[in-house]
């Protein structure tokens, strides 16, 4: 049985990878570090270039109408952006704290079945700009867009600004 998280006590960081990050190990650690992750219905994570894609089951996020609960979907988009930045840092051998600074969502259609979330930088140069800021100032921000699809139907657009905090 996993240890219970304590309020005010940081969870130990996942060791940095030697080579390519293992998304299965990252997802397991994520569930330990953030207990609600286990209830979000994430069935798979995949990365290709600057795109992070999650496959999710709808059942854990149902609302009273039998569709996706907006609060759960919002939590998923915010968390996915945080994961994008954390994985990006890990790929560069950096273990740093990441926080969401701003987030917004726009709902286009009800989520009526299992779905996928796709996260990518708003600006294709965003990762390079973030890398420069981290080198110059020891901290930086990046804006990420998340899109939720049921099949080919876009159900939700979200945007988040994520800050990488200075060391120490």
PDB file of C-alpha atoms in Angstrom:
ATOM      1  CA  UNK A   1       0.000   0.000   0.000  1.00  0.00           C
ATOM      2  CA  UNK A   2       1.333   3.435  -0.960  1.00  0.00           C
ATOM      3  CA  UNK A   3       2.214   5.920   1.745  1.00  0.00           C
ATOM      4  CA  UNK A   4      -0.361   8.618   2.426  1.00  0.00           C
ATOM      5  CA  UNK A   5       0.636  12.105   1.338  1.00  0.00           C
ATOM      6  CA  UNK A   6       0.964  14.704   4.082  1.00  0.00           C
ATOM      7  CA  UNK A   7      -0.199  18.306   3.738  1.00  0.00           C
ATOM      8  CA  UNK A   8       2.774  20.681   3.479  1.00  0.00           C
ATOM      9  CA  UNK A   9       5.298  17.901   2.825  1.00  0.00           C
ATOM     10  CA  UNK A  10       6.719  17.802  -0.716  1.00  0.00           C
ATOM     11  CA  UNK A  11       6.740  14.441  -2.466  1.00  0.00           C
ATOM     12  CA  UNK A  12      10.219  13.195  -3.431  1.00  0.00           C
ATOM     13  CA  UNK A  13      11.150  13.993  -7.022  1.00  0.00           C
ATOM     14  CA  UNK A  14      11.371  11.218  -9.560  1.00  0.00           C
ATOM     15  CA  UNK A  15      15.075  10.677 -10.366  1.00  0.00           C
ATOM     16  CA  UNK A  16      16.114  12.233 -13.661  1.00  0.00           C
ATOM     17  CA  UNK A  17      16.208   9.748 -16.531  1.00  0.00           C
ATOM     18  CA  UNK A  18      19.387   8.378 -18.025  1.00  0.00           C
ATOM     19  CA  UNK A  19      18.372   8.650 -21.665  1.00  0.00           C
ATOM     20  CA  UNK A  20      14.754   8.903 -22.776  1.00  0.00           C
ATOM     21  CA  UNK A  21      12.144   9.402 -20.050  1.00  0.00           C
ATOM     22  CA  UNK A  22       9.916   6.413 -19.265  1.00  0.00           C
ATOM     23  CA  UNK A  23       6.345   7.729 -19.423  1.00  0.00           C
ATOM     24  CA  UNK A  24       4.968   4.681 -17.583  1.00  0.00           C
ATOM     25  CA  UNK A  25       7.302   5.333 -14.624  1.00  0.00           C
ATOM     26  CA  UNK A  26       6.479   9.054 -14.815  1.00  0.00           C
ATOM     27  CA  UNK A  27       2.732   8.352 -14.744  1.00  0.00           C
ATOM     28  CA  UNK A  28       3.154   6.003 -11.758  1.00  0.00           C
ATOM     29  CA  UNK A  29       5.174   8.644  -9.884  1.00  0.00           C
ATOM     30  CA  UNK A  30       2.608  11.300 -10.841  1.00  0.00           C
ATOM     31  CA  UNK A  31      -0.159   9.230  -9.249  1.00  0.00           C
ATOM     32  CA  UNK A  32       1.847   9.022  -6.030  1.00  0.00           C
ATOM     33  CA  UNK A  33       2.854  12.698  -6.030  1.00  0.00           C
ATOM     34  CA  UNK A  34      -0.647  14.017  -6.871  1.00  0.00           C
ATOM     35  CA  UNK A  35      -3.230  11.619  -5.403  1.00  0.00           C
ATOM     36  CA  UNK A  36      -6.143  12.816  -7.571  1.00  0.00           C
ATOM     37  CA  UNK A  37      -4.311  11.622 -10.722  1.00  0.00           C
ATOM     38  CA  UNK A  38      -5.536   8.088 -10.066  1.00  0.00           C
ATOM     39  CA  UNK A  39      -9.116   9.301 -10.424  1.00  0.00           C
ATOM     40  CA  UNK A  40      -8.622  11.208 -13.688  1.00  0.00           C
ATOM     41  CA  UNK A  41      -8.901   8.249 -16.066  1.00  0.00           C
ATOM     42  CA  UNK A  42      -5.559   8.666 -17.855  1.00  0.00           C
ATOM     43  CA  UNK A  43      -5.042   5.413 -19.772  1.00  0.00           C
ATOM     44  CA  UNK A  44      -1.989   6.343 -21.836  1.00  0.00           C
ATOM     45  CA  UNK A  45       0.603   9.085 -22.269  1.00  0.00           C
ATOM     46  CA  UNK A  46       2.650   9.578 -25.425  1.00  0.00           C
ATOM     47  CA  UNK A  47       5.186  12.194 -26.545  1.00  0.00           C
ATOM     48  CA  UNK A  48       6.213  13.028 -30.061  1.00  0.00           C
ATOM     49  CA  UNK A  49       8.422  16.073 -30.507  1.00  0.00           C
ATOM     50  CA  UNK A  50       6.822  18.975 -28.646  1.00  0.00           C
ATOM     51  CA  UNK A  51       3.395  17.289 -28.412  1.00  0.00           C
ATOM     52  CA  UNK A  52       2.154  15.422 -25.335  1.00  0.00           C
ATOM     53  CA  UNK A  53      -0.968  13.313 -25.910  1.00  0.00           C
ATOM     54  CA  UNK A  54      -3.093  11.585 -23.304  1.00  0.00           C
ATOM     55  CA  UNK A  55      -5.832   9.033 -23.850  1.00  0.00           C
ATOM     56  CA  UNK A  56      -8.516   9.223 -21.143  1.00  0.00           C
ATOM     57  CA  UNK A  57     -11.561   7.230 -20.080  1.00  0.00           C
ATOM     58  CA  UNK A  58     -14.683   9.311 -19.585  1.00  0.00           C
ATOM     59  CA  UNK A  59     -16.225   7.174 -16.809  1.00  0.00           C
ATOM     60  CA  UNK A  60     -14.240   8.719 -13.890  1.00  0.00           C
ATOM     61  CA  UNK A  61     -15.150  12.243 -15.037  1.00  0.00           C
ATOM     62  CA  UNK A  62     -18.888  11.883 -15.615  1.00  0.00           C
ATOM     63  CA  UNK A  63     -21.238  14.643 -14.529  1.00  0.00           C
ATOM     64  CA  UNK A  64     -24.918  14.383 -13.588  1.00  0.00           C
ATOM     65  CA  UNK A  65     -25.887  14.511 -17.292  1.00  0.00           C
ATOM     66  CA  UNK A  66     -23.692  11.544 -18.270  1.00  0.00           C
ATOM     67  CA  UNK A  67     -21.118  13.715 -20.083  1.00  0.00           C
ATOM     68  CA  UNK A  68     -17.725  15.091 -19.075  1.00  0.00           C
ATOM     69  CA  UNK A  69     -17.683  17.190 -15.886  1.00  0.00           C
ATOM     70  CA  UNK A  70     -16.123  20.567 -16.718  1.00  0.00           C
ATOM     71  CA  UNK A  71     -14.170  20.748 -13.453  1.00  0.00           C
ATOM     72  CA  UNK A  72     -12.505  17.389 -14.078  1.00  0.00           C
ATOM     73  CA  UNK A  73     -11.709  18.315 -17.690  1.00  0.00           C
ATOM     74  CA  UNK A  74     -10.225  21.615 -16.530  1.00  0.00           C
ATOM     75  CA  UNK A  75      -8.068  19.820 -13.944  1.00  0.00           C
ATOM     76  CA  UNK A  76      -6.848  17.446 -16.650  1.00  0.00           C
ATOM     77  CA  UNK A  77      -5.842  20.242 -19.026  1.00  0.00           C
ATOM     78  CA  UNK A  78      -4.012  22.118 -16.266  1.00  0.00           C
ATOM     79  CA  UNK A  79      -2.193  18.980 -15.149  1.00  0.00           C
ATOM     80  CA  UNK A  80      -1.272  18.025 -18.696  1.00  0.00           C
ATOM     81  CA  UNK A  81       0.438  21.393 -19.207  1.00  0.00           C
ATOM     82  CA  UNK A  82       2.316  20.969 -15.937  1.00  0.00           C
ATOM     83  CA  UNK A  83       3.416  17.509 -17.091  1.00  0.00           C
ATOM     84  CA  UNK A  84       4.516  18.887 -20.476  1.00  0.00           C
ATOM     85  CA  UNK A  85       6.858  21.389 -18.790  1.00  0.00           C
ATOM     86  CA  UNK A  86       8.093  18.879 -16.204  1.00  0.00           C
ATOM     87  CA  UNK A  87       8.894  16.303 -18.902  1.00  0.00           C
ATOM     88  CA  UNK A  88      10.568  18.970 -21.053  1.00  0.00           C
ATOM     89  CA  UNK A  89      12.791  19.928 -18.108  1.00  0.00           C
ATOM     90  CA  UNK A  90      13.574  16.269 -17.327  1.00  0.00           C
ATOM     91  CA  UNK A  91      14.635  15.751 -20.946  1.00  0.00           C
ATOM     92  CA  UNK A  92      17.230  18.479 -20.375  1.00  0.00           C
ATOM     93  CA  UNK A  93      18.453  17.028 -17.076  1.00  0.00           C
ATOM     94  CA  UNK A  94      16.706  19.677 -14.964  1.00  0.00           C
ATOM     95  CA  UNK A  95      14.702  18.986 -11.810  1.00  0.00           C
ATOM     96  CA  UNK A  96      12.828  22.229 -11.182  1.00  0.00           C
ATOM     97  CA  UNK A  97       9.536  23.324  -9.686  1.00  0.00           C
ATOM     98  CA  UNK A  98       6.772  24.165 -12.159  1.00  0.00           C
ATOM     99  CA  UNK A  99       3.543  26.025 -11.376  1.00  0.00           C
ATOM    100  CA  UNK A 100       0.569  27.111 -13.427  1.00  0.00           C
ATOM    101  CA  UNK A 101       0.376  30.907 -13.496  1.00  0.00           C
ATOM    102  CA  UNK A 102      -2.776  31.374 -15.598  1.00  0.00           C
ATOM    103  CA  UNK A 103      -5.286  29.042 -17.215  1.00  0.00           C
ATOM    104  CA  UNK A 104      -8.440  29.391 -19.281  1.00  0.00           C
ATOM    105  CA  UNK A 105     -10.835  27.035 -21.017  1.00  0.00           C
ATOM    106  CA  UNK A 106     -13.489  27.244 -23.689  1.00  0.00           C
ATOM    107  CA  UNK A 107     -16.016  24.441 -24.006  1.00  0.00           C
ATOM    108  CA  UNK A 108     -17.316  23.755 -27.526  1.00  0.00           C
ATOM    109  CA  UNK A 109     -19.290  20.510 -27.177  1.00  0.00           C
ATOM    110  CA  UNK A 110     -20.149  17.930 -24.525  1.00  0.00           C
ATOM    111  CA  UNK A 111     -17.657  15.135 -23.963  1.00  0.00           C
ATOM    112  CA  UNK A 112     -19.702  11.997 -24.645  1.00  0.00           C
ATOM    113  CA  UNK A 113     -17.102   9.221 -24.773  1.00  0.00           C
ATOM    114  CA  UNK A 114     -13.482   8.371 -24.112  1.00  0.00           C
ATOM    115  CA  UNK A 115     -11.263  11.151 -25.393  1.00  0.00           C
ATOM    116  CA  UNK A 116      -7.768  12.439 -26.013  1.00  0.00           C
ATOM    117  CA  UNK A 117      -6.013  15.575 -24.831  1.00  0.00           C
ATOM    118  CA  UNK A 118      -3.284  17.076 -26.983  1.00  0.00           C
ATOM    119  CA  UNK A 119      -0.837  19.614 -25.495  1.00  0.00           C
ATOM    120  CA  UNK A 120       1.699  21.691 -27.412  1.00  0.00           C
ATOM    121  CA  UNK A 121       3.400  25.082 -27.155  1.00  0.00           C
ATOM    122  CA  UNK A 122       1.285  27.978 -28.415  1.00  0.00           C
ATOM    123  CA  UNK A 123       4.401  29.459 -30.062  1.00  0.00           C
ATOM    124  CA  UNK A 124       6.624  26.943 -31.907  1.00  0.00           C
ATOM    125  CA  UNK A 125       9.605  28.963 -30.599  1.00  0.00           C
ATOM    126  CA  UNK A 126       8.277  28.744 -27.018  1.00  0.00           C
ATOM    127  CA  UNK A 127      10.594  25.936 -25.903  1.00  0.00           C
ATOM    128  CA  UNK A 128      13.654  27.774 -27.266  1.00  0.00           C
ATOM    129  CA  UNK A 129      12.577  31.000 -25.568  1.00  0.00           C
ATOM    130  CA  UNK A 130      12.026  29.130 -22.283  1.00  0.00           C
ATOM    131  CA  UNK A 131      15.483  27.554 -22.556  1.00  0.00           C
ATOM    132  CA  UNK A 132      17.038  31.007 -23.121  1.00  0.00           C
ATOM    133  CA  UNK A 133      15.202  32.496 -20.110  1.00  0.00           C
ATOM    134  CA  UNK A 134      16.305  29.621 -17.885  1.00  0.00           C
ATOM    135  CA  UNK A 135      19.919  30.181 -18.943  1.00  0.00           C
ATOM    136  CA  UNK A 136      19.768  33.977 -18.614  1.00  0.00           C
ATOM    137  CA  UNK A 137      17.550  34.418 -15.547  1.00  0.00           C
ATOM    138  CA  UNK A 138      17.205  30.992 -13.927  1.00  0.00           C
ATOM    139  CA  UNK A 139      13.436  31.083 -14.427  1.00  0.00           C
ATOM    140  CA  UNK A 140      10.961  31.382 -17.279  1.00  0.00           C
ATOM    141  CA  UNK A 141       7.442  30.864 -18.628  1.00  0.00           C
ATOM    142  CA  UNK A 142       5.822  29.086 -21.512  1.00  0.00           C
ATOM    143  CA  UNK A 143       2.272  29.175 -22.849  1.00  0.00           C
ATOM    144  CA  UNK A 144       0.775  25.836 -23.819  1.00  0.00           C
ATOM    145  CA  UNK A 145      -2.462  24.989 -25.602  1.00  0.00           C
ATOM    146  CA  UNK A 146      -4.480  21.889 -24.806  1.00  0.00           C
ATOM    147  CA  UNK A 147      -7.218  20.528 -27.054  1.00  0.00           C
ATOM    148  CA  UNK A 148      -9.686  17.833 -26.073  1.00  0.00           C
ATOM    149  CA  UNK A 149     -11.123  15.628 -28.822  1.00  0.00           C
ATOM    150  CA  UNK A 150     -13.853  12.988 -28.815  1.00  0.00           C
ATOM    151  CA  UNK A 151     -12.953  11.186 -32.021  1.00  0.00           C
ATOM    152  CA  UNK A 152     -12.408  14.053 -34.479  1.00  0.00           C
ATOM    153  CA  UNK A 153     -14.724  16.483 -32.664  1.00  0.00           C
ATOM    154  CA  UNK A 154     -13.057  19.332 -30.755  1.00  0.00           C
ATOM    155  CA  UNK A 155     -14.868  19.620 -27.414  1.00  0.00           C
ATOM    156  CA  UNK A 156     -12.565  21.899 -25.407  1.00  0.00           C
ATOM    157  CA  UNK A 157      -9.754  24.401 -25.981  1.00  0.00           C
ATOM    158  CA  UNK A 158      -7.576  25.361 -23.024  1.00  0.00           C
ATOM    159  CA  UNK A 159      -4.526  27.542 -22.570  1.00  0.00           C
ATOM    160  CA  UNK A 160      -2.136  27.730 -19.665  1.00  0.00           C
ATOM    161  CA  UNK A 161       0.903  29.793 -18.782  1.00  0.00           C
ATOM    162  CA  UNK A 162       3.392  27.708 -16.807  1.00  0.00           C
ATOM    163  CA  UNK A 163       6.280  29.122 -14.805  1.00  0.00           C
ATOM    164  CA  UNK A 164       9.548  27.357 -14.075  1.00  0.00           C
ATOM    165  CA  UNK A 165      10.696  28.671 -10.714  1.00  0.00           C
ATOM    166  CA  UNK A 166      14.295  29.571  -9.853  1.00  0.00           C
ATOM    167  CA  UNK A 167      16.355  26.951  -8.062  1.00  0.00           C
ATOM    168  CA  UNK A 168      16.513  27.030  -4.307  1.00  0.00           C
TER     169      UNK A 168
END
